[in-house]
Coordinates of C-alpha atoms and ligand atoms in Angstrom, one line a residue:
X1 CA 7.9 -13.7 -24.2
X2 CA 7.6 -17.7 -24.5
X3 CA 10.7 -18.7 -23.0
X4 CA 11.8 -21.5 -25.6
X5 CA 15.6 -22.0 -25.3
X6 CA 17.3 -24.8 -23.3
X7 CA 19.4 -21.9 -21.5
X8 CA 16.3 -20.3 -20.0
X9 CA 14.9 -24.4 -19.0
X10 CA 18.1 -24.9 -17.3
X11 CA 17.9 -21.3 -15.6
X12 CA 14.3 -22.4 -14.5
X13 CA 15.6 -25.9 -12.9
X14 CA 18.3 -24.0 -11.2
X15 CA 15.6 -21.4 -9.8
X16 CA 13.7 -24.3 -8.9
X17 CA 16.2 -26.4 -6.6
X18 CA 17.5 -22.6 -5.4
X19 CA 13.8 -22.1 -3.8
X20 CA 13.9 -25.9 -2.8
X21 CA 17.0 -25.5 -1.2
X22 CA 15.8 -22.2 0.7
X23 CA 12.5 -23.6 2.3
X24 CA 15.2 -26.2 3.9
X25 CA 17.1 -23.5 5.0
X26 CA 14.2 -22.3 6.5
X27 CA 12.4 -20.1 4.1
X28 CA 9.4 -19.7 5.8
X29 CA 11.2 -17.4 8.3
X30 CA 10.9 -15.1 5.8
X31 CA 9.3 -11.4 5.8
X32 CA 9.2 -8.1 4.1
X33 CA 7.1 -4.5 4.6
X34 CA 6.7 -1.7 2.4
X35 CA 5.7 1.6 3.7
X36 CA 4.5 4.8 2.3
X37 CA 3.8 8.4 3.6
X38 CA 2.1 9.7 0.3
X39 CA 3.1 11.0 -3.3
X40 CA 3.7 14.2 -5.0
X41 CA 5.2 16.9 -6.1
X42 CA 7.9 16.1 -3.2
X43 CA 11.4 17.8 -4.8
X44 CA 13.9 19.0 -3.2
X45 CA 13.4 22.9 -3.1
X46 CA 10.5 22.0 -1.2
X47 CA 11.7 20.5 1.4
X48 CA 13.4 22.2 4.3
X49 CA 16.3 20.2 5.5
X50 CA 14.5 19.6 8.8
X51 CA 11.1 18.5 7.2
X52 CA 13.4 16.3 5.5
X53 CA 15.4 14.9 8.6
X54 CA 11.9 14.4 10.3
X55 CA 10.1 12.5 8.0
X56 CA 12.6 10.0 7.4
X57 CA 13.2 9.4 11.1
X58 CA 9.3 8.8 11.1
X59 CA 9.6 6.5 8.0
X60 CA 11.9 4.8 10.2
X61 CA 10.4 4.8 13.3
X62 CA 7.1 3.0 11.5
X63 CA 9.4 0.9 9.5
X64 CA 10.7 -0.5 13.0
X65 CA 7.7 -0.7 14.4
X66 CA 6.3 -3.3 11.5
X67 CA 9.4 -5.0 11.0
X68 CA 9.7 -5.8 14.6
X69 CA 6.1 -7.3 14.7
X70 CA 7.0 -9.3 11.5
X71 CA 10.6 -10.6 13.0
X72 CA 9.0 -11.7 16.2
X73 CA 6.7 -13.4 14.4
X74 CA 3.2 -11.7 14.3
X75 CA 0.9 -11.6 11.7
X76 CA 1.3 -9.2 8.6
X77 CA -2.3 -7.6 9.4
X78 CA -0.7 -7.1 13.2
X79 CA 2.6 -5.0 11.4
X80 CA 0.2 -3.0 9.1
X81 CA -2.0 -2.0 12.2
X82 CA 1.0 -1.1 14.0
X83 CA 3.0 0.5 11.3
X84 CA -0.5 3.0 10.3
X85 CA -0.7 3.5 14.0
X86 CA 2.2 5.6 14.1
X87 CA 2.5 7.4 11.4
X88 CA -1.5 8.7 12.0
X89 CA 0.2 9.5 15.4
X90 CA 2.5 12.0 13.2
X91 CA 1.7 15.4 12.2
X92 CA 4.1 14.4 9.3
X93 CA 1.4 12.7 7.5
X94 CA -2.0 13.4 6.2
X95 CA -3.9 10.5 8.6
X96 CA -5.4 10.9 12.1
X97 CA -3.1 14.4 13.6
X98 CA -2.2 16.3 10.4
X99 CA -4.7 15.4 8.6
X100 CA -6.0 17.3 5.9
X101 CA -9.4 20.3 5.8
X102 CA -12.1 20.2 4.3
X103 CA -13.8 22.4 2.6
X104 CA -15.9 23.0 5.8
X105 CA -12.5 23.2 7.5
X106 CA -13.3 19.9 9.4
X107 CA -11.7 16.7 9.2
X108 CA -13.3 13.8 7.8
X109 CA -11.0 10.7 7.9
X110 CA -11.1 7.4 5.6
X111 CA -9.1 4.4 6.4
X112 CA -9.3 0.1 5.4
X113 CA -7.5 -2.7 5.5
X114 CA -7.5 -6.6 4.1
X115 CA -5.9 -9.5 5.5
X116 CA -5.0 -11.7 2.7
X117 CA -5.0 -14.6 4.4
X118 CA -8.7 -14.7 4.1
X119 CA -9.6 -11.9 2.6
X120 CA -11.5 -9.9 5.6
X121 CA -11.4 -6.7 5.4
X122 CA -12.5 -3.4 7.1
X123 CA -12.8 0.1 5.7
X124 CA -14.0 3.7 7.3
X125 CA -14.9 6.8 5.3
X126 CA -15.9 10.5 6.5
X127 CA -15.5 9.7 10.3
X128 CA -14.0 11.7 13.4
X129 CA -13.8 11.5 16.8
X130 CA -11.2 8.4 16.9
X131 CA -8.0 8.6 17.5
X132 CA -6.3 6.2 15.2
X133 CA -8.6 5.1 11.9
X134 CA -7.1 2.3 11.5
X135 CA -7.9 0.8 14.1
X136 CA -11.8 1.9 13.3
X137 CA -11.5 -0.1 10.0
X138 CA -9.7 -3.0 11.9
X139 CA -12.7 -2.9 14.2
X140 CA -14.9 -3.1 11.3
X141 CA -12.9 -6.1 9.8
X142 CA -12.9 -8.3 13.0
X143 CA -15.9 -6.8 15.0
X144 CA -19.1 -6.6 12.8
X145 CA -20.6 -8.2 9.8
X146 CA -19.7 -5.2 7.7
X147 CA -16.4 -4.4 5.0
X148 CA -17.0 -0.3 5.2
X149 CA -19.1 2.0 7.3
X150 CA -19.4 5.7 7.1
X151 CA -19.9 8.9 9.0
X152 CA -22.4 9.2 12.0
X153 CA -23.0 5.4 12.3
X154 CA -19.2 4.9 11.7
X155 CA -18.2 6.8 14.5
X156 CA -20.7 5.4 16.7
X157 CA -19.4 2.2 16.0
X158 CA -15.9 3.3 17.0
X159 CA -17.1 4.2 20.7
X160 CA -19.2 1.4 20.8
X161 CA -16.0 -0.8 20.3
X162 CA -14.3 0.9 23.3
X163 CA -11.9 2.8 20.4
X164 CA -9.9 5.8 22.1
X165 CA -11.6 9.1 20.6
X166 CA -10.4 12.1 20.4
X167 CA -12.3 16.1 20.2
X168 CA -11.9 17.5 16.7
X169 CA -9.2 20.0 17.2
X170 CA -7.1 17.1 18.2
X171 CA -6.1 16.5 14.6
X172 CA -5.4 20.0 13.5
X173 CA -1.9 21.6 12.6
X174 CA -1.2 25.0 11.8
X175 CA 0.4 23.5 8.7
X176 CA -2.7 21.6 7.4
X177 CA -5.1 25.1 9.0
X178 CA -2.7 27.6 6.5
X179 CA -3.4 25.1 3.5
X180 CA -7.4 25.1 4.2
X181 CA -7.2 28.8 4.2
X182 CA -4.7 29.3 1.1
X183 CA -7.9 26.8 -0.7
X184 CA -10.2 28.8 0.8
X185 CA -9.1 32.3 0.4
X186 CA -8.0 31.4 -3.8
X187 CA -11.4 29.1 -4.3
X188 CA -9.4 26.7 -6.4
X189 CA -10.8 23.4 -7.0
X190 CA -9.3 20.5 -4.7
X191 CA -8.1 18.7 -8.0
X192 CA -5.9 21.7 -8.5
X193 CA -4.3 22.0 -5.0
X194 CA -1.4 19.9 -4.3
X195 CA -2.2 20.0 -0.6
X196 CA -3.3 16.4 -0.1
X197 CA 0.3 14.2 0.6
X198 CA 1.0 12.6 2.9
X199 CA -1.5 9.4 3.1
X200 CA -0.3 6.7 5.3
X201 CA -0.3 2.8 4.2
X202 CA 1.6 -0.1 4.9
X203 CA 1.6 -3.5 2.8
X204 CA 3.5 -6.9 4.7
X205 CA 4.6 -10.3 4.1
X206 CA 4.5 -12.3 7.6
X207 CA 6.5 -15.7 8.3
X208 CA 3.8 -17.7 7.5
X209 CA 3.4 -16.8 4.0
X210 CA 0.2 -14.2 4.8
X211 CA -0.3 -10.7 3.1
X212 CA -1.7 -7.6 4.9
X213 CA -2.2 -4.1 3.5
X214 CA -3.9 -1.0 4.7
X215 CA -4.3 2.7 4.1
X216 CA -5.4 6.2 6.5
X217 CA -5.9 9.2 5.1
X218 CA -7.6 12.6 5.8
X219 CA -8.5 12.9 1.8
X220 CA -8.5 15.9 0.1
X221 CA -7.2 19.3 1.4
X222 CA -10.9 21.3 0.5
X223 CA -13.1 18.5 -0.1
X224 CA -16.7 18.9 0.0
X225 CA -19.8 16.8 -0.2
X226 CA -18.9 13.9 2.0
X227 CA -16.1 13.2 -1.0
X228 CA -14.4 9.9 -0.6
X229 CA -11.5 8.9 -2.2
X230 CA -9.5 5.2 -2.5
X231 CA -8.1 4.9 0.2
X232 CA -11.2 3.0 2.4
X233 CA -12.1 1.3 -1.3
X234 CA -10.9 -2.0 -0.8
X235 CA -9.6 -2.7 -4.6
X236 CA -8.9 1.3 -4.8
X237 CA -6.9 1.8 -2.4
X238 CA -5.8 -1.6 -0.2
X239 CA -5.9 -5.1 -1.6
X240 CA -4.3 -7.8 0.0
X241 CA -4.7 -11.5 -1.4
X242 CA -2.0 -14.1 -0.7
X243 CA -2.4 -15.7 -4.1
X244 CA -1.0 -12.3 -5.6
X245 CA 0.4 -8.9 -3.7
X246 CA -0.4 -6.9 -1.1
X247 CA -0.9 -2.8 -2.4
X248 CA -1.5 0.2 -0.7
X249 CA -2.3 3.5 -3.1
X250 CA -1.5 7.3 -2.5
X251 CA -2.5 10.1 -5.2
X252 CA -5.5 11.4 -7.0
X253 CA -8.1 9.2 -5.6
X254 CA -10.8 9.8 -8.2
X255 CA -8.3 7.7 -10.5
X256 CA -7.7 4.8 -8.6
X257 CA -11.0 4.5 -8.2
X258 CA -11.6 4.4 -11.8
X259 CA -8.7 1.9 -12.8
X260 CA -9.7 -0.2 -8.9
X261 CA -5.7 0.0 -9.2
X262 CA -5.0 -2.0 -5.6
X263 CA -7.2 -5.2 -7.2
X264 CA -6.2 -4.2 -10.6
X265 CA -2.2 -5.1 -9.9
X266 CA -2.7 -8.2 -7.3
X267 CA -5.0 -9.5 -10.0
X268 CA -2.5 -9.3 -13.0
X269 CA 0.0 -10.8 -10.7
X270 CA -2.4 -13.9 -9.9
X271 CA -3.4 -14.3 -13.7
X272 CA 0.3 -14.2 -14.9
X273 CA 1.7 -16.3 -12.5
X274 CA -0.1 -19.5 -14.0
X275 CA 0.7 -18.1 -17.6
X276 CA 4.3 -17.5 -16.6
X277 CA 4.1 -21.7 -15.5
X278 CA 2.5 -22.7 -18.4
X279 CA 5.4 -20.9 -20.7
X280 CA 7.8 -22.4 -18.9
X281 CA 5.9 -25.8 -19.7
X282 CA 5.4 -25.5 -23.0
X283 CA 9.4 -24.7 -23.3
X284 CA 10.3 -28.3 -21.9
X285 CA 12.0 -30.6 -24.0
X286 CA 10.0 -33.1 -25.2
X287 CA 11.2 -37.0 -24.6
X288 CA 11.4 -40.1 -27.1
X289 CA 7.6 -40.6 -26.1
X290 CA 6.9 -36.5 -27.5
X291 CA 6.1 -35.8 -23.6
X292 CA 7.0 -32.8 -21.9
X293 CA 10.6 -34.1 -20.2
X294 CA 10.2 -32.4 -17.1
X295 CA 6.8 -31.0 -15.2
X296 CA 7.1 -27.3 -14.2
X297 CA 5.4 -27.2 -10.6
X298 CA 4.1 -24.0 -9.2
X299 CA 5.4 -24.6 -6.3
X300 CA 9.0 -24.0 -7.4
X301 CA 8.1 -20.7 -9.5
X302 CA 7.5 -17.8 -8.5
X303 CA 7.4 -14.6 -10.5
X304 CA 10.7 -12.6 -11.0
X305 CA 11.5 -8.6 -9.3
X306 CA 11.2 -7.4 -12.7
X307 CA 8.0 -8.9 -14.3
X308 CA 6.0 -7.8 -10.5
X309 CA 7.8 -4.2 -11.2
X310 CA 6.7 -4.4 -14.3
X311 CA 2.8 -4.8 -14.0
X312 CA 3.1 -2.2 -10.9
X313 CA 4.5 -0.4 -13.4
X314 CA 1.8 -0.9 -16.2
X315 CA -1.0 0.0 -14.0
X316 CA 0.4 3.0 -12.8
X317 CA 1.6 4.1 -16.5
X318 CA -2.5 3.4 -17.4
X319 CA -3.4 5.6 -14.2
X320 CA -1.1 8.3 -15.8
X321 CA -2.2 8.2 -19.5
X322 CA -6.1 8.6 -17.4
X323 CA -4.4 11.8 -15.9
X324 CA -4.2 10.5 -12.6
X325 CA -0.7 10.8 -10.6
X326 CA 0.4 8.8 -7.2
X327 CA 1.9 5.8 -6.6
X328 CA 1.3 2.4 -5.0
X329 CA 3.8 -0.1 -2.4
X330 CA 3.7 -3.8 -3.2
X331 CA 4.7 -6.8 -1.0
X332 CA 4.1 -10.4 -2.7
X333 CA 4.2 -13.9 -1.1
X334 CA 7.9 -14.4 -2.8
X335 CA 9.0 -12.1 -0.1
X336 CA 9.7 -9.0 -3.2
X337 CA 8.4 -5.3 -1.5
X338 CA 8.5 -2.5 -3.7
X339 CA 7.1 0.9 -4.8
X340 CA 5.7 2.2 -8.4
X341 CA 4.5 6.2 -8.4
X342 CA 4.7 8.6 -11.5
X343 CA 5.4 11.8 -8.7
X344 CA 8.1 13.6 -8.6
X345 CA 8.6 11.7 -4.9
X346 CA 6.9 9.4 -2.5
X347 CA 7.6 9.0 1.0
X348 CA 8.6 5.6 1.2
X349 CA 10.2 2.9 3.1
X350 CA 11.0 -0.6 3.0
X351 CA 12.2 -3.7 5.1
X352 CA 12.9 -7.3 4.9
X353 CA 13.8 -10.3 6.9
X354 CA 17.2 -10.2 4.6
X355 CA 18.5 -7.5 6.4
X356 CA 17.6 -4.9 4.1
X357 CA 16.1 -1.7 5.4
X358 CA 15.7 2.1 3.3
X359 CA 13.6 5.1 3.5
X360 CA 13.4 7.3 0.7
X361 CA 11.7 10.2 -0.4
X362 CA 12.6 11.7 -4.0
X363 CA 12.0 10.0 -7.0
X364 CA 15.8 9.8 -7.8
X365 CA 16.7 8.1 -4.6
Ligands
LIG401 N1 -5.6 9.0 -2.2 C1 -6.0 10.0 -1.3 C2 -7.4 10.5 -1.6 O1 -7.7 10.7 -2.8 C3 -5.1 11.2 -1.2 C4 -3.6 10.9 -1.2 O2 -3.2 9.7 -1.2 O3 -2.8 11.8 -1.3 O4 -8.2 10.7 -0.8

């Protein structure tokens, strides 16, 4: 909406000197995370109440974990690394242990990540043998000429870098063994089994204004055919641009794949974001001259919680009406971190320099 009243000029000086008043106060000590454990039908007859207990003390423990790394000052592609890390090192979660079956009843991992700073990224699909993914796709990123390797030469890779591997029963649960056979035993098609949640990602907002995101995931409980989903799709899954957001996706891969939904969002951010300025210019008072009084500077604007929500919110609402269902986590360089999913739940968490710190698991929460 063209913002053309004098109220809404004077609400945007205000916001302005706010924002000029906060980098004096030392805004660039500022930093936020979001966290997700994957989306779905997550209710609450579901749920035992220890399942419950346990995965939000791992929410938490990750959530530390990043925030700890952003509050002393590392880099937001450091707090995603370390954030993934441990919740692949949780049965919990469908990444490194607990990872889903395939079809095959092997594991096949996929896994990126983007540093918005520059955006480098890394990405893995269809490998085994390492221990933690993300720290294959991170090798990818800074170690080789490369954005995504696969399979055989993938894992190679990863022992060529010195990465800590791992023999293939390492990842196996008899949680994630009973779903394989449950798949197995019914034949239902992996699109129909709501066996996959529990993908890992992380999206951050360092002190210096930089934007990280990544994802880990085992896939698809069942899949077959060396199927890969978003997650190692940089613009799928993880997109990370400092001009924009920072996303991380969890659901019915095939969709975000479709809509590029990570790309899709931090795109729509970065094209609204001059509109938004030049709205707010073309609501300035004009002088005795006819010149516009007062020259909105994108410096001072940034865009509100509720217009990012909102184009979260419009991309997932598109990856609905394709059929699709999951969710994404957002981090922006105003410091906003947030969650959008159309599940019933998502495990989810989120921190910022502010003080403010949740985990959260149903969609009513
Ligand atoms: N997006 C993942 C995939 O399609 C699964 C998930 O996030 O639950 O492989």
């Amino acid at each position: 909406m063209i913002r053309s009243t004098v109220a809404a000029i004077a609400m945007l000086c205000w916001a302005s000197s706010a924002m000029a008043q906060a980098d004096d106060d030392g805004e660039e000590s500022r930093w936020s995370i979001a966290i997700h454990g994957g989306a779905g039908t997550i209710k609450r007859d579901k749920i035992t109440p220890e399942q419950d207990k346990s995965i939000r003390a791992a929410l938490g423990e990750a959530l530390k974990a990043g925030s700890k790394v952003l509050s002393d000052g590392g880099s937001a592609i450091d707090a995603v690394t370390a954030t993934i890390m441990i919740l692949e090192n949780d049965p919990n979660f469908n990444a490194g242990k607990g990872a889903v079956f395939t079809w095959e009843k092997t594991n096949e991992l996929d896994s990126s990540i983007m540093d918005g700073s520059d955006l480098t990224a890394g990405a893995v699909a269809g490998i085994n043998g390492t221990k933690n993914p993300i720290l294959l796709a991170r090798a990818v990123k800074d170690h080789s000429p490369h954005v995504m390797l696969s399979g055989a030469g993938a894992n190679q890779f990863s022992r060529e870098q010195g990465l800590e591997q791992v023999t293939p029963d390492y990842y196996a649960t008899p949680y994630r063994l009973q779903q394989i056979e449950d798949v197995l035993a019914k034949k239902v098609s992996v699109a129909d089994v709501d066996y996959k949640f529990g993908t890992v990602g992380a999206v951050a907002m360092d002190q210096n204004g930089h934007m990280a995101a990544g994802t880990s995931t085992g896939g698809m409980t069942g899949k077959r055919w060396g199927r890969i989903g978003d997650s190692p799709i940089i613009g799928a899954g993880t997109y990370a641009d400092d001009r924009s957001c920072a996303i991380s996706a969890t659901g019915s891969g095939e969709y975000f794949i479709r809509l590029g939904v990570a790309h899709e969002i931090c795109a729509r951010i970065r094209m609204r974001f001059p509109e938004a300025i030049r709205e707010a210019q073309r609501a300035v008072p004009k002088d005795a001259d006819g010149n516009d009084s007062y020259v909105v500077h994108g410096s001072e604007f940034q865009l509100s919680d509720a217009e990012i929500q909102q184009i979260a919110d419009d991309v997932i609402a598109e990856l609905g009406a394709l059929g699709g269902d999951g969710g994404i986590i957002y981090a922006t360089p105003w410091g906003q971190a947030g969650y959008s999913f159309n599940t019933a739940g998502m495990y989810r968490g989120k921190a910022t320099s502010e003080g403010d710190m949740s985990v959260a698991i149903y969609g009513d929460e």
